[in-house]
């Protein structure tokens, strides 16, 4: 039922030589799952082990639970070493007429952050889709 409520966070690392790491992954609703397989649930701890090499792209996927009217809602933080870059927030509720995605607590003085992409569905009903989150260092 709510596998139709999903999001793929496509993290694009434009930092020249540094890795981006995921920390503090948390879900209020739904589950994290293996990319491409909504039936293969993974833990927040597994998501917290995700890193994105310089010039690389990595996906983090979440969806609602099968046969449960919940959708998916959660947050995760992105870090450059010990420096917090931002928090990503998403809400893709079941049965609602909207979705929500935000970059929160952005370190805008040091990083350029953007989100969207041609396969995203921010603000509309249904799945959030594939949200491209691009991170680069300001000069």
PDB file of C-alpha atoms in Angstrom:
ATOM      1  CA  UNK A   1       0.000   0.000   0.000  1.00  0.00           C
ATOM      2  CA  UNK A   2       2.451   2.713   1.091  1.00  0.00           C
ATOM      3  CA  UNK A   3       5.410   1.460  -0.908  1.00  0.00           C
ATOM      4  CA  UNK A   4       4.035   4.121  -3.270  1.00  0.00           C
ATOM      5  CA  UNK A   5       5.273   6.744  -0.769  1.00  0.00           C
ATOM      6  CA  UNK A   6       9.036   6.809  -1.253  1.00  0.00           C
ATOM      7  CA  UNK A   7      12.098   8.995  -1.601  1.00  0.00           C
ATOM      8  CA  UNK A   8      15.602   8.501  -2.942  1.00  0.00           C
ATOM      9  CA  UNK A   9      18.096  11.037  -1.601  1.00  0.00           C
ATOM     10  CA  UNK A  10      20.781  11.229  -4.292  1.00  0.00           C
ATOM     11  CA  UNK A  11      23.765  12.794  -2.515  1.00  0.00           C
ATOM     12  CA  UNK A  12      26.169  14.379  -5.014  1.00  0.00           C
ATOM     13  CA  UNK A  13      29.594  15.218  -3.569  1.00  0.00           C
ATOM     14  CA  UNK A  14      31.252  18.075  -5.475  1.00  0.00           C
ATOM     15  CA  UNK A  15      33.949  18.544  -2.816  1.00  0.00           C
ATOM     16  CA  UNK A  16      37.364  18.282  -4.455  1.00  0.00           C
ATOM     17  CA  UNK A  17      39.106  15.840  -2.117  1.00  0.00           C
ATOM     18  CA  UNK A  18      36.856  15.129   0.861  1.00  0.00           C
ATOM     19  CA  UNK A  19      34.308  12.465   1.694  1.00  0.00           C
ATOM     20  CA  UNK A  20      30.824  13.304   2.893  1.00  0.00           C
ATOM     21  CA  UNK A  21      29.446  11.086   5.640  1.00  0.00           C
ATOM     22  CA  UNK A  22      25.892  10.453   6.818  1.00  0.00           C
ATOM     23  CA  UNK A  23      25.186  10.709  10.555  1.00  0.00           C
ATOM     24  CA  UNK A  24      22.143  10.759  12.837  1.00  0.00           C
ATOM     25  CA  UNK A  25      19.770   9.046  10.385  1.00  0.00           C
ATOM     26  CA  UNK A  26      16.317   8.939  11.968  1.00  0.00           C
ATOM     27  CA  UNK A  27      12.839   7.950  10.864  1.00  0.00           C
ATOM     28  CA  UNK A  28       9.548   9.021  12.390  1.00  0.00           C
ATOM     29  CA  UNK A  29       7.644   6.880   9.866  1.00  0.00           C
ATOM     30  CA  UNK A  30       8.540   4.276   7.280  1.00  0.00           C
ATOM     31  CA  UNK A  31      11.814   2.471   6.782  1.00  0.00           C
ATOM     32  CA  UNK A  32      15.191   2.723   5.095  1.00  0.00           C
ATOM     33  CA  UNK A  33      15.788   0.085   2.442  1.00  0.00           C
ATOM     34  CA  UNK A  34      18.434  -1.211   0.079  1.00  0.00           C
ATOM     35  CA  UNK A  35      18.560   0.873  -3.070  1.00  0.00           C
ATOM     36  CA  UNK A  36      16.266  -0.677  -5.657  1.00  0.00           C
ATOM     37  CA  UNK A  37      14.641  -3.142  -3.230  1.00  0.00           C
ATOM     38  CA  UNK A  38      11.894  -1.845  -0.931  1.00  0.00           C
ATOM     39  CA  UNK A  39      11.531  -5.307   0.628  1.00  0.00           C
ATOM     40  CA  UNK A  40      15.133  -5.279   1.942  1.00  0.00           C
ATOM     41  CA  UNK A  41      14.996  -3.073   5.048  1.00  0.00           C
ATOM     42  CA  UNK A  42      18.217  -1.616   6.466  1.00  0.00           C
ATOM     43  CA  UNK A  43      18.806  -0.028   9.862  1.00  0.00           C
ATOM     44  CA  UNK A  44      19.526   3.629  10.581  1.00  0.00           C
ATOM     45  CA  UNK A  45      22.968   2.425  11.729  1.00  0.00           C
ATOM     46  CA  UNK A  46      23.616   1.076   8.214  1.00  0.00           C
ATOM     47  CA  UNK A  47      22.595   4.446   6.763  1.00  0.00           C
ATOM     48  CA  UNK A  48      24.953   6.166   9.222  1.00  0.00           C
ATOM     49  CA  UNK A  49      27.794   4.115   7.713  1.00  0.00           C
ATOM     50  CA  UNK A  50      27.204   5.640   4.248  1.00  0.00           C
ATOM     51  CA  UNK A  51      29.992   7.802   2.832  1.00  0.00           C
ATOM     52  CA  UNK A  52      30.206   9.624  -0.496  1.00  0.00           C
ATOM     53  CA  UNK A  53      33.659   9.986  -2.018  1.00  0.00           C
ATOM     54  CA  UNK A  54      34.835  13.196  -3.685  1.00  0.00           C
ATOM     55  CA  UNK A  55      33.187  13.511  -7.094  1.00  0.00           C
ATOM     56  CA  UNK A  56      30.892  10.553  -6.353  1.00  0.00           C
ATOM     57  CA  UNK A  57      27.140  10.083  -5.959  1.00  0.00           C
ATOM     58  CA  UNK A  58      25.388   7.795  -3.457  1.00  0.00           C
ATOM     59  CA  UNK A  59      21.694   7.100  -2.850  1.00  0.00           C
ATOM     60  CA  UNK A  60      19.843   6.725   0.454  1.00  0.00           C
ATOM     61  CA  UNK A  61      16.346   5.252   0.036  1.00  0.00           C
ATOM     62  CA  UNK A  62      13.277   5.274   2.275  1.00  0.00           C
ATOM     63  CA  UNK A  63       9.626   4.311   1.861  1.00  0.00           C
ATOM     64  CA  UNK A  64       6.462   3.598   3.806  1.00  0.00           C
ATOM     65  CA  UNK A  65       5.845   0.151   5.197  1.00  0.00           C
ATOM     66  CA  UNK A  66       3.822  -2.382   3.247  1.00  0.00           C
ATOM     67  CA  UNK A  67       0.200  -2.584   4.420  1.00  0.00           C
ATOM     68  CA  UNK A  68       0.592   0.336   6.845  1.00  0.00           C
ATOM     69  CA  UNK A  69      -0.826   3.804   6.164  1.00  0.00           C
ATOM     70  CA  UNK A  70       2.266   5.741   7.206  1.00  0.00           C
ATOM     71  CA  UNK A  71       4.425   6.922   4.307  1.00  0.00           C
ATOM     72  CA  UNK A  72       7.951   8.024   5.245  1.00  0.00           C
ATOM     73  CA  UNK A  73       9.287  10.913   7.308  1.00  0.00           C
ATOM     74  CA  UNK A  74      12.793  11.408   8.613  1.00  0.00           C
ATOM     75  CA  UNK A  75      16.057  13.287   8.797  1.00  0.00           C
ATOM     76  CA  UNK A  76      19.748  12.685   8.323  1.00  0.00           C
ATOM     77  CA  UNK A  77      22.819  14.875   8.717  1.00  0.00           C
ATOM     78  CA  UNK A  78      25.632  15.303   6.205  1.00  0.00           C
ATOM     79  CA  UNK A  79      29.175  15.908   7.458  1.00  0.00           C
ATOM     80  CA  UNK A  80      32.520  16.917   5.977  1.00  0.00           C
ATOM     81  CA  UNK A  81      34.852  15.341   8.526  1.00  0.00           C
ATOM     82  CA  UNK A  82      33.741  16.799  11.879  1.00  0.00           C
ATOM     83  CA  UNK A  83      31.987  19.754  10.227  1.00  0.00           C
ATOM     84  CA  UNK A  84      28.232  19.535   9.859  1.00  0.00           C
ATOM     85  CA  UNK A  85      27.111  20.529   6.358  1.00  0.00           C
ATOM     86  CA  UNK A  86      23.331  20.312   6.843  1.00  0.00           C
ATOM     87  CA  UNK A  87      20.315  18.249   7.882  1.00  0.00           C
ATOM     88  CA  UNK A  88      18.036  16.769   5.222  1.00  0.00           C
ATOM     89  CA  UNK A  89      14.351  16.510   6.174  1.00  0.00           C
ATOM     90  CA  UNK A  90      11.678  14.699   4.167  1.00  0.00           C
ATOM     91  CA  UNK A  91       8.004  13.953   4.670  1.00  0.00           C
ATOM     92  CA  UNK A  92       6.051  11.852   2.213  1.00  0.00           C
ATOM     93  CA  UNK A  93       2.818  11.099   4.078  1.00  0.00           C
ATOM     94  CA  UNK A  94       0.298   8.519   3.019  1.00  0.00           C
ATOM     95  CA  UNK A  95      -3.006  10.001   1.886  1.00  0.00           C
ATOM     96  CA  UNK A  96      -1.854  13.645   1.985  1.00  0.00           C
ATOM     97  CA  UNK A  97      -2.027  16.174  -0.828  1.00  0.00           C
ATOM     98  CA  UNK A  98       1.544  17.351  -0.362  1.00  0.00           C
ATOM     99  CA  UNK A  99       5.110  16.223   0.203  1.00  0.00           C
ATOM    100  CA  UNK A 100       7.890  18.153   1.898  1.00  0.00           C
ATOM    101  CA  UNK A 101      11.665  18.249   1.592  1.00  0.00           C
ATOM    102  CA  UNK A 102      13.985  20.770   3.213  1.00  0.00           C
ATOM    103  CA  UNK A 103      17.658  21.465   3.739  1.00  0.00           C
ATOM    104  CA  UNK A 104      17.854  22.522   7.399  1.00  0.00           C
ATOM    105  CA  UNK A 105      20.670  23.962   9.512  1.00  0.00           C
ATOM    106  CA  UNK A 106      22.748  24.498   6.374  1.00  0.00           C
ATOM    107  CA  UNK A 107      26.339  25.662   6.773  1.00  0.00           C
ATOM    108  CA  UNK A 108      25.682  28.252   4.036  1.00  0.00           C
ATOM    109  CA  UNK A 109      28.864  30.238   4.790  1.00  0.00           C
ATOM    110  CA  UNK A 110      31.111  27.327   3.810  1.00  0.00           C
ATOM    111  CA  UNK A 111      29.049  25.219   1.381  1.00  0.00           C
ATOM    112  CA  UNK A 112      26.804  25.637  -1.621  1.00  0.00           C
ATOM    113  CA  UNK A 113      23.772  23.356  -1.204  1.00  0.00           C
ATOM    114  CA  UNK A 114      21.031  22.656  -3.722  1.00  0.00           C
ATOM    115  CA  UNK A 115      18.182  20.170  -3.974  1.00  0.00           C
ATOM    116  CA  UNK A 116      15.719  19.185  -6.680  1.00  0.00           C
ATOM    117  CA  UNK A 117      16.204  17.492 -10.005  1.00  0.00           C
ATOM    118  CA  UNK A 118      14.058  16.354 -12.911  1.00  0.00           C
ATOM    119  CA  UNK A 119      12.719  13.274 -11.083  1.00  0.00           C
ATOM    120  CA  UNK A 120      11.751  15.013  -7.839  1.00  0.00           C
ATOM    121  CA  UNK A 121       8.166  15.702  -6.750  1.00  0.00           C
ATOM    122  CA  UNK A 122       8.592  18.163  -3.881  1.00  0.00           C
ATOM    123  CA  UNK A 123       5.351  19.781  -2.749  1.00  0.00           C
ATOM    124  CA  UNK A 124       2.940  17.541  -4.654  1.00  0.00           C
ATOM    125  CA  UNK A 125       0.996  14.431  -3.695  1.00  0.00           C
ATOM    126  CA  UNK A 126       2.487  10.990  -4.207  1.00  0.00           C
ATOM    127  CA  UNK A 127       6.114   9.963  -3.881  1.00  0.00           C
ATOM    128  CA  UNK A 128       8.851  12.538  -3.329  1.00  0.00           C
ATOM    129  CA  UNK A 129      10.834  10.747  -6.022  1.00  0.00           C
ATOM    130  CA  UNK A 130      14.554  11.113  -6.622  1.00  0.00           C
ATOM    131  CA  UNK A 131      15.867  14.255  -4.942  1.00  0.00           C
ATOM    132  CA  UNK A 132      19.329  15.320  -6.036  1.00  0.00           C
ATOM    133  CA  UNK A 133      21.209  16.978  -3.168  1.00  0.00           C
ATOM    134  CA  UNK A 134      24.368  18.627  -4.466  1.00  0.00           C
ATOM    135  CA  UNK A 135      27.110  19.800  -2.105  1.00  0.00           C
ATOM    136  CA  UNK A 136      30.129  21.906  -3.028  1.00  0.00           C
ATOM    137  CA  UNK A 137      32.610  23.976  -1.035  1.00  0.00           C
ATOM    138  CA  UNK A 138      32.551  27.748  -1.383  1.00  0.00           C
ATOM    139  CA  UNK A 139      35.807  29.290  -2.569  1.00  0.00           C
TER     140      UNK A 139
END
